[in-house]
Coordinates of C-alpha atoms and ligand atoms in Angstrom, one line a residue:
M24 CA 101.9 101.4 118.0
T25 CA 104.4 99.3 119.8
K26 CA 107.5 101.1 121.5
D27 CA 110.0 98.4 120.6
Y28 CA 113.0 100.9 119.7
T29 CA 114.3 99.5 116.2
W30 CA 116.5 101.9 114.0
W31 CA 114.3 102.3 110.9
K32 CA 111.9 103.6 113.7
D33 CA 113.9 105.8 114.8
A34 CA 115.5 106.8 111.8
T35 CA 115.3 110.1 109.5
V36 CA 115.2 108.5 106.1
Y37 CA 116.2 111.4 103.2
Q38 CA 115.3 110.7 99.6
I39 CA 117.7 111.1 97.0
Y40 CA 117.0 111.2 93.0
P41 CA 119.8 110.9 91.5
S42 CA 119.5 112.6 88.1
T43 CA 118.7 115.8 90.0
F44 CA 120.9 115.5 93.4
I45 CA 124.5 116.5 91.8
K46 CA 127.0 115.6 89.2
G47 CA 130.3 114.7 90.9
K48 CA 132.4 113.9 87.7
K49 CA 133.2 117.0 85.6
G50 CA 132.5 117.5 82.1
K51 CA 130.2 116.7 79.8
F52 CA 128.9 113.1 79.6
E53 CA 130.5 111.1 77.1
G54 CA 128.7 107.2 77.3
P55 CA 125.9 106.0 75.7
K56 CA 123.4 108.1 74.3
D57 CA 120.0 108.3 76.0
V58 CA 116.8 110.2 76.7
F59 CA 118.5 112.8 78.7
D60 CA 119.5 116.3 77.1
G61 CA 121.6 117.5 79.5
E62 CA 123.5 116.7 82.6
T63 CA 122.2 114.3 85.2
G64 CA 123.7 113.8 89.2
D65 CA 125.7 110.5 89.8
L66 CA 126.9 108.1 92.5
K67 CA 130.0 110.2 93.1
G68 CA 128.5 113.3 93.2
I69 CA 126.5 111.5 96.2
I70 CA 129.5 110.3 97.9
S71 CA 130.5 113.9 98.0
K72 CA 128.1 115.0 99.9
L73 CA 127.7 112.1 102.6
D74 CA 129.0 114.6 104.9
Y75 CA 126.6 117.0 104.5
L76 CA 123.7 114.4 104.7
A77 CA 125.1 112.9 107.7
D78 CA 124.7 116.0 109.7
I79 CA 120.7 115.6 109.0
T80 CA 119.9 112.1 108.2
D81 CA 120.6 108.3 109.2
V82 CA 119.3 106.7 106.4
I83 CA 119.5 107.5 102.6
W84 CA 116.6 106.3 100.2
L85 CA 118.4 106.1 96.6
S86 CA 115.8 106.1 94.0
P87 CA 116.2 104.1 90.7
H88 CA 120.0 103.8 90.1
Y89 CA 120.1 101.0 87.5
L90 CA 120.0 100.5 84.1
S91 CA 117.0 101.9 82.5
P92 CA 115.5 103.8 79.3
N93 CA 114.5 106.8 82.0
N94 CA 110.8 107.0 80.5
D95 CA 109.9 107.1 83.5
M96 CA 112.7 108.7 85.8
G97 CA 114.1 105.1 86.5
Y98 CA 111.1 103.1 87.6
D99 CA 111.4 101.6 84.1
I100 CA 114.3 99.0 84.8
E101 CA 116.0 97.2 82.4
S102 CA 118.7 95.1 84.5
Y103 CA 118.2 95.1 88.0
E104 CA 122.0 94.4 88.4
K105 CA 123.5 97.1 86.5
I106 CA 123.8 101.0 86.8
L107 CA 122.9 103.5 84.5
P108 CA 126.4 104.5 83.0
R109 CA 125.7 107.8 83.6
Y110 CA 124.8 107.4 87.3
G111 CA 128.7 104.9 87.7
S112 CA 129.2 101.3 88.2
V113 CA 128.5 98.6 90.5
E114 CA 131.8 99.6 92.4
D115 CA 131.1 103.0 92.7
M116 CA 127.6 101.8 94.4
Q117 CA 129.4 99.5 96.2
T118 CA 131.5 102.3 97.1
L119 CA 128.5 104.7 98.2
I120 CA 127.0 101.7 100.4
D121 CA 130.5 101.4 102.0
E122 CA 130.6 105.0 102.8
C123 CA 127.6 105.2 104.2
H124 CA 128.4 102.2 106.6
K125 CA 131.4 104.3 107.4
R126 CA 129.4 107.5 108.7
G127 CA 126.9 105.2 110.6
M128 CA 124.1 105.8 107.9
K129 CA 122.3 103.2 106.5
I130 CA 121.2 103.3 102.8
I131 CA 118.1 101.4 101.0
C132 CA 117.4 101.3 97.2
D133 CA 114.2 101.4 95.4
L134 CA 112.8 97.9 94.8
V135 CA 110.5 98.4 91.2
I136 CA 109.0 94.9 90.9
N137 CA 105.5 95.5 90.0
H138 CA 107.0 95.8 86.2
T139 CA 110.3 96.1 84.6
S140 CA 111.4 98.1 81.6
D141 CA 110.1 96.3 78.1
L142 CA 113.7 96.8 77.3
H143 CA 114.4 94.2 80.3
D144 CA 115.9 90.4 79.2
W145 CA 113.2 89.0 80.4
F146 CA 110.5 91.0 78.6
K147 CA 112.5 90.6 75.1
E148 CA 111.9 86.7 75.8
S149 CA 108.2 86.8 76.6
R150 CA 107.0 88.8 73.7
S151 CA 109.1 86.9 71.4
S152 CA 106.6 83.8 70.9
L153 CA 103.0 82.8 72.5
D154 CA 105.5 79.3 73.7
N155 CA 108.2 81.1 74.7
P156 CA 109.2 80.0 78.7
K157 CA 109.0 83.2 79.9
R158 CA 105.5 84.5 78.1
D159 CA 103.5 83.7 81.0
W160 CA 106.1 85.9 83.4
Y161 CA 104.2 88.9 82.4
I162 CA 100.2 89.6 81.6
W163 CA 99.2 88.8 78.2
K164 CA 95.7 88.7 76.9
K165 CA 93.6 88.2 73.6
P166 CA 92.0 91.0 71.9
K167 CA 88.1 91.9 72.2
Y168 CA 86.7 93.0 69.1
D169 CA 83.7 95.1 68.5
D170 CA 80.8 94.6 66.8
K171 CA 82.4 96.6 63.7
G172 CA 85.1 93.7 64.0
N173 CA 87.8 96.3 65.6
R174 CA 90.7 95.3 68.2
K175 CA 89.9 96.0 71.5
P176 CA 91.7 95.8 74.9
P177 CA 90.8 92.9 76.9
N178 CA 89.0 95.1 79.2
N179 CA 88.8 99.0 80.0
W180 CA 91.2 99.3 82.8
G181 CA 93.3 102.5 82.5
S182 CA 97.1 103.2 82.8
Y183 CA 97.9 105.7 85.6
F184 CA 99.6 107.5 82.9
S185 CA 96.2 108.2 80.8
G186 CA 94.7 106.1 78.5
S187 CA 94.1 102.2 78.3
A188 CA 96.4 99.5 80.5
W189 CA 96.9 97.2 77.7
E190 CA 99.3 97.6 75.0
Y191 CA 99.0 95.7 71.8
D192 CA 101.9 94.0 70.5
S193 CA 101.1 92.6 66.7
K194 CA 104.1 90.0 67.0
T195 CA 102.0 87.3 68.5
D196 CA 98.4 89.8 68.3
E197 CA 98.2 89.7 72.0
Y198 CA 97.9 92.9 74.6
Y199 CA 99.9 92.7 77.9
L200 CA 99.3 95.0 80.7
R201 CA 101.2 97.9 82.0
L202 CA 99.5 100.0 84.5
F203 CA 102.1 102.9 83.7
D204 CA 103.8 103.8 80.8
K205 CA 103.5 101.6 77.5
S206 CA 107.2 100.6 78.2
Q207 CA 106.5 98.9 81.9
P208 CA 105.0 95.8 81.4
D209 CA 103.5 94.0 84.8
L210 CA 105.4 91.2 85.7
N211 CA 103.3 88.0 86.4
W212 CA 103.5 87.8 90.0
E213 CA 101.1 84.4 89.7
N214 CA 104.1 83.0 88.5
E215 CA 106.2 81.5 90.9
E216 CA 109.5 81.3 89.0
T217 CA 109.0 85.1 88.2
R218 CA 108.6 85.7 92.0
K219 CA 111.9 84.0 92.5
A220 CA 113.8 85.4 89.5
I221 CA 112.7 88.9 91.2
Y222 CA 113.7 87.7 94.6
D223 CA 117.4 86.9 93.2
S224 CA 117.8 89.4 91.0
A225 CA 116.3 92.9 91.8
M226 CA 116.7 91.7 96.1
K227 CA 119.4 89.4 97.0
F228 CA 121.9 90.5 94.5
W229 CA 121.8 94.2 96.6
L230 CA 121.5 93.1 99.9
D231 CA 124.0 90.9 99.4
R232 CA 126.1 93.7 98.9
G233 CA 125.5 95.5 102.0
V234 CA 121.9 97.5 101.1
D235 CA 120.2 97.6 104.6
G236 CA 116.7 97.5 102.8
F237 CA 114.1 98.9 100.1
R238 CA 111.5 101.4 99.5
I239 CA 109.1 98.8 97.7
D240 CA 107.4 100.8 94.7
T241 CA 103.8 100.1 94.2
A242 CA 103.9 97.5 96.3
G243 CA 100.1 97.3 96.7
L244 CA 99.7 96.4 92.9
Y245 CA 101.3 93.0 92.5
S246 CA 97.9 90.5 92.7
K247 CA 95.4 91.6 89.9
V248 CA 92.1 90.0 90.1
Q249 CA 92.5 87.1 87.5
D250 CA 89.4 87.3 85.3
F251 CA 90.5 90.9 84.3
P252 CA 86.9 92.0 84.9
D253 CA 85.9 95.5 83.3
A254 CA 86.2 98.2 86.6
P255 CA 83.2 100.1 87.4
V256 CA 82.8 103.4 85.5
L257 CA 83.9 106.1 87.6
F258 CA 84.6 108.7 85.0
P259 CA 81.8 108.1 82.2
E260 CA 83.7 110.7 80.0
D261 CA 86.7 108.6 79.8
D262 CA 87.3 105.2 77.8
Y263 CA 89.0 103.7 80.7
Q264 CA 88.5 103.2 84.0
P265 CA 90.7 103.2 87.5
S266 CA 91.1 99.3 88.1
G267 CA 91.1 100.0 91.6
N268 CA 91.0 97.3 93.8
L269 CA 91.2 95.1 91.0
T270 CA 94.6 95.7 90.7
L271 CA 95.5 97.5 94.2
N272 CA 95.3 95.0 97.2
G273 CA 94.2 92.2 95.1
P274 CA 93.1 88.7 96.0
R275 CA 96.7 87.5 96.6
I276 CA 98.6 90.7 97.8
H277 CA 99.4 89.8 101.3
F278 CA 100.4 86.0 100.3
F279 CA 102.9 88.0 98.1
H280 CA 104.4 90.1 100.2
K281 CA 104.5 87.0 103.6
E282 CA 106.8 85.4 101.1
M283 CA 109.1 88.1 100.1
Y284 CA 109.3 88.9 103.8
D285 CA 109.9 84.6 104.3
Q286 CA 112.0 84.0 101.6
V287 CA 114.3 87.5 101.5
T288 CA 113.6 90.3 103.8
S289 CA 113.5 88.2 107.4
N290 CA 117.1 87.1 106.4
Y291 CA 118.8 90.3 106.5
D292 CA 118.5 93.2 109.0
A293 CA 116.6 94.9 106.4
M294 CA 114.0 97.6 105.9
T295 CA 111.1 97.9 103.8
V296 CA 108.6 100.7 103.4
G297 CA 105.8 99.6 100.8
E298 CA 104.7 102.9 98.7
V299 CA 100.6 101.3 98.7
G300 CA 98.7 104.8 98.5
H301 CA 95.0 104.2 99.5
C302 CA 93.7 101.4 101.4
S303 CA 91.4 100.9 104.6
R304 CA 92.4 100.8 108.1
E305 CA 92.4 97.3 108.1
E306 CA 94.1 96.6 104.7
A307 CA 96.9 98.8 106.0
L308 CA 97.5 96.9 109.1
K309 CA 97.6 94.1 107.4
Y310 CA 100.8 94.8 105.6
V311 CA 102.5 96.4 108.7
S312 CA 101.7 94.4 111.6
A313 CA 104.7 92.8 113.0
S314 CA 103.2 89.5 114.1
R315 CA 102.1 89.0 110.4
G316 CA 105.7 89.3 108.9
E317 CA 105.1 91.8 105.8
M318 CA 106.8 94.9 105.4
N319 CA 107.4 97.5 108.6
M320 CA 105.5 100.3 106.9
I321 CA 103.8 101.7 104.3
F322 CA 103.4 104.9 102.7
L323 CA 99.7 106.4 102.1
F324 CA 98.7 109.1 100.0
D325 CA 96.1 110.5 102.4
T326 CA 97.8 113.7 103.0
V327 CA 99.8 114.4 99.8
D328 CA 96.4 113.6 97.8
V329 CA 94.2 116.5 100.1
G330 CA 91.7 118.4 97.6
S331 CA 92.4 116.0 94.5
D332 CA 90.7 113.0 93.6
K333 CA 92.3 109.6 94.9
N334 CA 92.0 108.4 91.1
D335 CA 93.5 111.5 89.6
R336 CA 95.5 113.7 91.6
F337 CA 95.1 116.6 88.2
R338 CA 91.0 116.6 89.3
Y339 CA 91.4 119.0 92.3
N340 CA 89.1 121.2 94.0
G341 CA 91.2 122.6 96.9
F342 CA 90.7 121.8 100.4
D343 CA 90.8 123.3 103.8
L344 CA 92.4 122.9 107.0
K345 CA 90.5 120.4 108.5
D346 CA 90.8 118.7 105.6
L347 CA 94.3 118.4 106.3
K348 CA 93.9 117.3 109.9
E349 CA 91.4 114.1 108.7
A350 CA 94.3 113.1 106.9
I351 CA 97.0 113.5 109.6
K352 CA 94.4 112.0 112.0
T353 CA 94.4 109.2 109.8
Q354 CA 98.1 108.6 108.9
C355 CA 99.4 109.1 112.6
E356 CA 96.0 107.2 114.1
F357 CA 95.8 104.0 112.0
T358 CA 98.8 102.0 114.4
E359 CA 97.4 103.4 117.4
G360 CA 97.0 100.2 120.1
T361 CA 98.4 97.6 117.0
D362 CA 101.7 96.2 116.6
A363 CA 102.0 97.7 113.0
W364 CA 104.4 100.9 112.4
S365 CA 104.1 103.8 109.9
T366 CA 105.2 106.7 108.0
V367 CA 105.9 110.4 108.2
F368 CA 106.1 112.1 104.7
I369 CA 104.7 115.3 102.7
E370 CA 107.1 115.6 99.9
N371 CA 108.9 113.3 97.4
H372 CA 109.6 112.8 93.9
D373 CA 105.7 112.3 93.1
Q374 CA 105.0 115.2 95.0
P375 CA 105.0 119.0 94.6
R376 CA 106.9 120.9 96.9
C377 CA 105.8 121.6 100.3
I378 CA 106.4 125.2 100.6
T379 CA 104.3 126.1 98.0
R380 CA 101.2 123.6 98.6
F381 CA 101.4 123.9 102.4
G382 CA 103.1 127.0 103.4
D383 CA 103.4 130.4 101.1
K384 CA 106.1 132.4 99.2
K385 CA 105.8 135.7 101.4
Y386 CA 106.8 133.7 104.4
Q387 CA 109.1 131.1 102.5
T388 CA 111.2 130.7 105.6
K389 CA 108.8 130.8 108.2
S390 CA 106.4 128.9 106.3
G391 CA 109.3 126.0 106.0
K392 CA 110.0 125.9 109.2
L393 CA 105.9 125.7 110.3
L394 CA 106.3 122.6 108.1
A395 CA 109.3 121.4 109.5
M396 CA 107.7 121.9 113.2
F397 CA 104.8 119.7 111.5
Q398 CA 106.9 116.4 110.1
T399 CA 109.0 116.2 113.0
T400 CA 106.5 116.1 115.6
L401 CA 104.3 113.6 113.5
T402 CA 103.9 110.1 114.7
G403 CA 106.1 107.1 112.3
T404 CA 109.2 106.9 110.3
L405 CA 110.2 110.4 109.1
F406 CA 110.9 110.7 105.0
I407 CA 112.2 114.1 104.2
Y408 CA 113.1 114.4 100.4
Q409 CA 116.2 116.1 98.8
G410 CA 115.8 120.2 98.9
Q411 CA 113.0 120.0 101.5
E412 CA 115.2 121.1 104.1
I413 CA 116.3 124.4 102.4
G414 CA 112.9 124.7 101.3
M415 CA 112.9 124.4 97.6
T416 CA 109.7 125.3 95.9
N417 CA 107.9 124.6 92.6
V418 CA 108.7 125.8 89.1
P419 CA 107.4 129.4 88.3
R420 CA 103.8 129.1 86.7
D421 CA 105.2 131.1 83.8
W422 CA 106.6 127.7 82.9
P423 CA 105.2 126.3 79.4
I424 CA 104.2 122.9 79.5
E425 CA 107.4 122.2 77.2
E426 CA 109.5 122.8 80.2
Y427 CA 107.8 120.0 82.0
Q428 CA 109.2 116.6 81.4
D429 CA 107.5 113.7 83.4
V430 CA 105.5 111.2 81.4
N431 CA 102.4 111.4 83.5
T432 CA 102.1 115.3 82.9
I433 CA 102.9 115.4 79.3
N434 CA 100.5 112.3 79.0
Y435 CA 97.8 114.0 80.8
Y436 CA 97.9 117.3 79.2
N437 CA 98.1 115.3 75.8
Q438 CA 94.9 113.2 76.5
F439 CA 93.0 116.7 77.6
K440 CA 94.4 118.5 74.6
D441 CA 93.1 115.7 72.1
K442 CA 89.7 116.0 74.0
Y443 CA 89.0 119.6 74.3
G444 CA 91.6 121.1 71.7
K445 CA 89.0 122.2 69.3
D446 CA 86.7 123.4 71.8
A447 CA 86.2 127.4 71.7
D448 CA 87.4 128.4 75.3
F449 CA 90.3 125.7 75.1
A450 CA 92.6 128.4 76.2
E451 CA 90.7 129.5 79.2
K452 CA 90.2 125.5 79.9
E453 CA 94.3 124.9 79.2
Q454 CA 95.1 127.6 81.4
K455 CA 93.5 126.1 84.4
L456 CA 94.5 123.2 83.8
M457 CA 98.1 124.3 83.9
D458 CA 97.5 126.0 87.5
I459 CA 97.1 122.7 88.5
I460 CA 99.8 121.2 86.9
N461 CA 102.2 123.8 88.2
L462 CA 100.6 123.5 91.9
L463 CA 100.9 119.4 91.9
A464 CA 103.1 117.9 88.8
R465 CA 106.0 115.8 89.7
D466 CA 108.2 117.7 87.6
N467 CA 107.9 120.2 90.8
A468 CA 110.4 117.9 92.8
R469 CA 112.6 117.0 89.9
T470 CA 114.6 120.4 89.5
P471 CA 118.3 120.1 90.3
M472 CA 118.8 120.4 94.1
Q473 CA 120.5 124.3 94.5
W474 CA 123.8 123.7 96.1
D475 CA 124.9 127.5 96.0
D476 CA 124.2 130.4 93.7
S477 CA 126.8 129.5 90.4
E478 CA 125.6 128.4 87.2
N479 CA 123.2 125.9 87.2
A480 CA 123.0 125.9 91.4
G481 CA 126.8 124.1 91.8
F482 CA 124.7 120.8 90.6
S483 CA 126.6 120.3 87.1
D484 CA 129.3 122.1 85.3
H485 CA 127.3 121.6 82.1
R486 CA 123.6 122.5 81.6
P487 CA 121.6 120.1 83.3
W488 CA 119.1 117.8 81.7
S489 CA 116.2 119.4 84.0
K490 CA 116.0 123.4 84.0
V491 CA 117.0 125.0 87.3
N492 CA 114.5 126.3 89.4
P493 CA 115.6 130.1 88.9
N494 CA 115.1 130.8 92.7
Y495 CA 118.4 129.3 93.2
K496 CA 120.3 132.4 94.0
E497 CA 117.8 132.8 97.0
I498 CA 117.2 130.0 97.7
N499 CA 120.6 127.3 98.2
V500 CA 122.2 125.4 100.7
A501 CA 125.6 127.4 100.7
K502 CA 123.6 130.5 101.8
Q503 CA 122.1 128.4 104.7
L504 CA 125.0 126.5 105.9
N505 CA 126.2 129.2 108.0
D506 CA 123.3 131.2 108.6
P507 CA 121.7 130.2 112.1
N508 CA 118.2 131.5 111.0
S509 CA 118.0 129.4 107.9
L510 CA 115.5 127.0 107.3
L511 CA 118.5 124.4 106.7
N512 CA 119.4 124.7 110.5
F513 CA 116.1 124.8 112.1
Y514 CA 115.2 121.5 110.2
K515 CA 118.6 119.9 112.2
K516 CA 117.5 121.7 115.0
S517 CA 114.0 120.1 114.7
L518 CA 115.3 116.6 113.8
K519 CA 117.5 117.0 117.4
L520 CA 114.7 117.5 118.9
R521 CA 112.4 115.0 117.7
K522 CA 114.9 112.3 119.0
K523 CA 115.5 114.1 122.2
Y524 CA 111.8 113.3 122.9
K525 CA 111.4 110.5 120.8
D526 CA 108.9 109.3 123.3
L527 CA 106.4 111.8 122.3
S528 CA 107.3 112.8 118.9
I529 CA 107.8 109.2 116.9
Y530 CA 106.0 106.7 119.1
G531 CA 103.8 109.0 120.7
S532 CA 99.7 108.9 120.3
F533 CA 98.2 112.0 118.5
E534 CA 95.4 114.1 119.3
I535 CA 94.1 117.1 117.7
L536 CA 92.5 119.7 119.9
D537 CA 91.1 122.2 117.7
F538 CA 89.5 120.1 114.7
D539 CA 86.8 122.7 114.0
N540 CA 89.5 125.9 113.7
K541 CA 90.4 126.4 109.8
Q542 CA 93.4 128.6 110.7
T543 CA 95.3 126.3 113.5
F544 CA 96.4 123.2 114.0
T545 CA 96.8 121.9 117.8
Y546 CA 97.9 118.7 118.6
V547 CA 99.3 116.7 121.6
K548 CA 101.7 114.2 121.6
S549 CA 101.9 111.9 124.8
L550 CA 102.5 108.6 126.3
K551 CA 99.4 106.9 127.3
D552 CA 99.6 107.8 131.0
A553 CA 98.3 111.0 132.3
K554 CA 101.2 111.9 134.7
S555 CA 103.7 111.9 132.0
P556 CA 105.0 115.5 130.2
K557 CA 102.8 115.8 126.7
A558 CA 103.9 117.8 123.8
Y559 CA 102.0 120.6 122.7
V560 CA 102.0 121.7 118.9
V561 CA 100.6 124.6 117.5
L562 CA 100.9 125.8 114.2
N563 CA 99.2 129.0 112.1
F564 CA 98.6 127.7 108.7
S565 CA 96.9 130.9 107.6
K566 CA 98.3 134.2 106.5
D567 CA 96.4 135.8 109.0
N568 CA 97.2 136.7 113.1
A569 CA 95.3 133.5 115.0
K570 CA 94.2 133.5 119.3
F571 CA 96.8 131.3 121.2
E572 CA 95.3 129.3 123.7
R573 CA 96.3 126.8 126.2
L574 CA 94.0 124.0 125.3
I575 CA 95.1 121.8 128.0
D576 CA 96.3 122.8 131.8
G577 CA 100.0 122.2 133.0
Q578 CA 102.6 124.3 132.8
Y579 CA 103.8 125.2 129.6
E580 CA 107.6 124.9 128.3
L581 CA 108.6 126.9 125.1
I582 CA 111.2 124.4 122.9
S583 CA 111.0 125.4 119.6
T584 CA 109.1 128.6 118.0
N585 CA 109.7 130.2 114.1
V586 CA 109.4 133.7 115.5
D587 CA 112.2 136.0 117.5
K588 CA 111.7 136.9 120.7
D589 CA 110.6 140.1 120.0
E590 CA 107.7 138.8 117.5
F591 CA 106.2 136.6 120.3
D592 CA 103.2 137.4 121.7
E593 CA 101.8 135.3 124.6
E594 CA 98.0 135.7 123.3
K595 CA 98.2 135.5 119.3
L596 CA 100.3 133.8 116.9
S597 CA 101.2 135.7 113.7
P598 CA 100.8 134.2 110.2
F599 CA 102.5 130.7 109.6
E600 CA 103.8 130.8 113.5
G601 CA 104.5 127.6 115.3
R602 CA 105.3 126.6 118.6
I603 CA 105.6 123.6 120.6
Y604 CA 105.5 123.5 124.0
I605 CA 106.3 120.5 127.0
V606 CA 103.8 120.8 129.3
N607 CA 103.9 119.3 132.5
Ligands
NOJ717 C1 105.6 105.0 91.8 C2 106.9 105.7 91.6 O1 107.2 106.6 92.9 C3 106.7 106.5 90.6 O2 107.7 107.5 90.0 C4 106.6 105.6 89.1 O3 106.0 106.4 88.7 C5 105.2 104.7 89.4 N1 105.5 103.9 90.8 C6 105.9 103.8 88.6 O4 106.8 103.1 88.8

């Protein structure tokens, strides 16, 4: 971890999910019919909230705003150079970019280039015939046949969204690879012409319009092992298996990233953050070592996957604080002593809400503040997700499966029902699965942003496509803006402190002091030399009181707490109490 200050290292990044942020245009959307039953947000809405955002963040990460059938909420792109009509136009996007820059903010876009939508012109050509010039832009394989002559996919790889990762196309009697939904064919990165087209259409098109970089979707998946062998069997009860390292961190992945850097991103002052998920420290460093020139930083999933099987989040067994500490340690320490850089995040559009996951409903604001202290004192570039700053929560447990709209959740539920639907104890099994879905499903982060207590939470003047969380009357921006004790104002204060003490918070070394304690999480952030002040962070992650101890010597100066003076007790921490000291 080097301390060469750079805007993208110091930055707080705020992620906007355009479909649920805010609708600026009044009235019902009257454009082309699409999958949304109800209103989405739009670019005009985002522009109207830039002053609100400028008070919180330096960089906006805009989740996909492109033309898309939205089978996977814009991560299935029909054209990289067009905007979803509901969101606005290329001109609106230009206004958004310019208005961000006027306020001293940067804006990065989502770069989804492992796959396109099956409606993309490239795929339409590719599937049209075996000898189409773009046939090889995607990954096509011949079927296999079993002893009885039944047609089978080319190998046993499973999709991240359940079932086989291969889709049969009768027109040419071949299968195409699609690691996600059947409408998301994987691009063939082995083809140089394809890579060039991606660089021009998906990247340079937007960089030349002023976009400041990219969050790179599924950045570890482009290089597939080229003889496409079967994957090892991890889940014997399933027909298809996680493809693991046959698709993730594959043999040519660093060649591809290096080329992308050399040919595109190094020519701009661009920030790049790649979604990689899981990999060894050695592998992670290859992606983000400054001297190698690939990406600036990556998202690893150790923290957000805590308690889950890393190949299947719904196989969830719970976790204790030690597991969380272990995950944070990996995240904060992997760049230690190197020229690499990393990220801090606990929420995004693929994760549940952090208060529900790591905090407590009874201590809604207090545990939200604890999580704010936690996130703003960790090493790396900080990412927060829309609504995190006001403590939005998961959807109510009593919402039935019909309220969930994410393809990942729906496919998983349907596969489960196909498998166990006839079992005598299905109702019981289903309730257990619904508990996990309610805790971990991506839908939890995809309800409309709660702006005020008016109808639809101030998100739109007509019914939104995704139901509003019924707690919007208590949890909303308007209520928190002028309340000095609100979570929103605590976030703003904590983000300022993060900047003020950035050598410790953003760039400092991280050391856990109470690894075996299952109630409290105590760590110091420090510079390498022993004489400099340290940040001492102690967080009670439990519903019980905990003993407070000064585990290092020195003069303690309290700089942040989430309790009032009259609740403060030098000897003990109340439930979800957190403190940050500077120790001299
Ligand atoms: C990761 C994205 O964050 C997720 O939302 C999407 O479903 C997959 N990549 C596929 O693009």
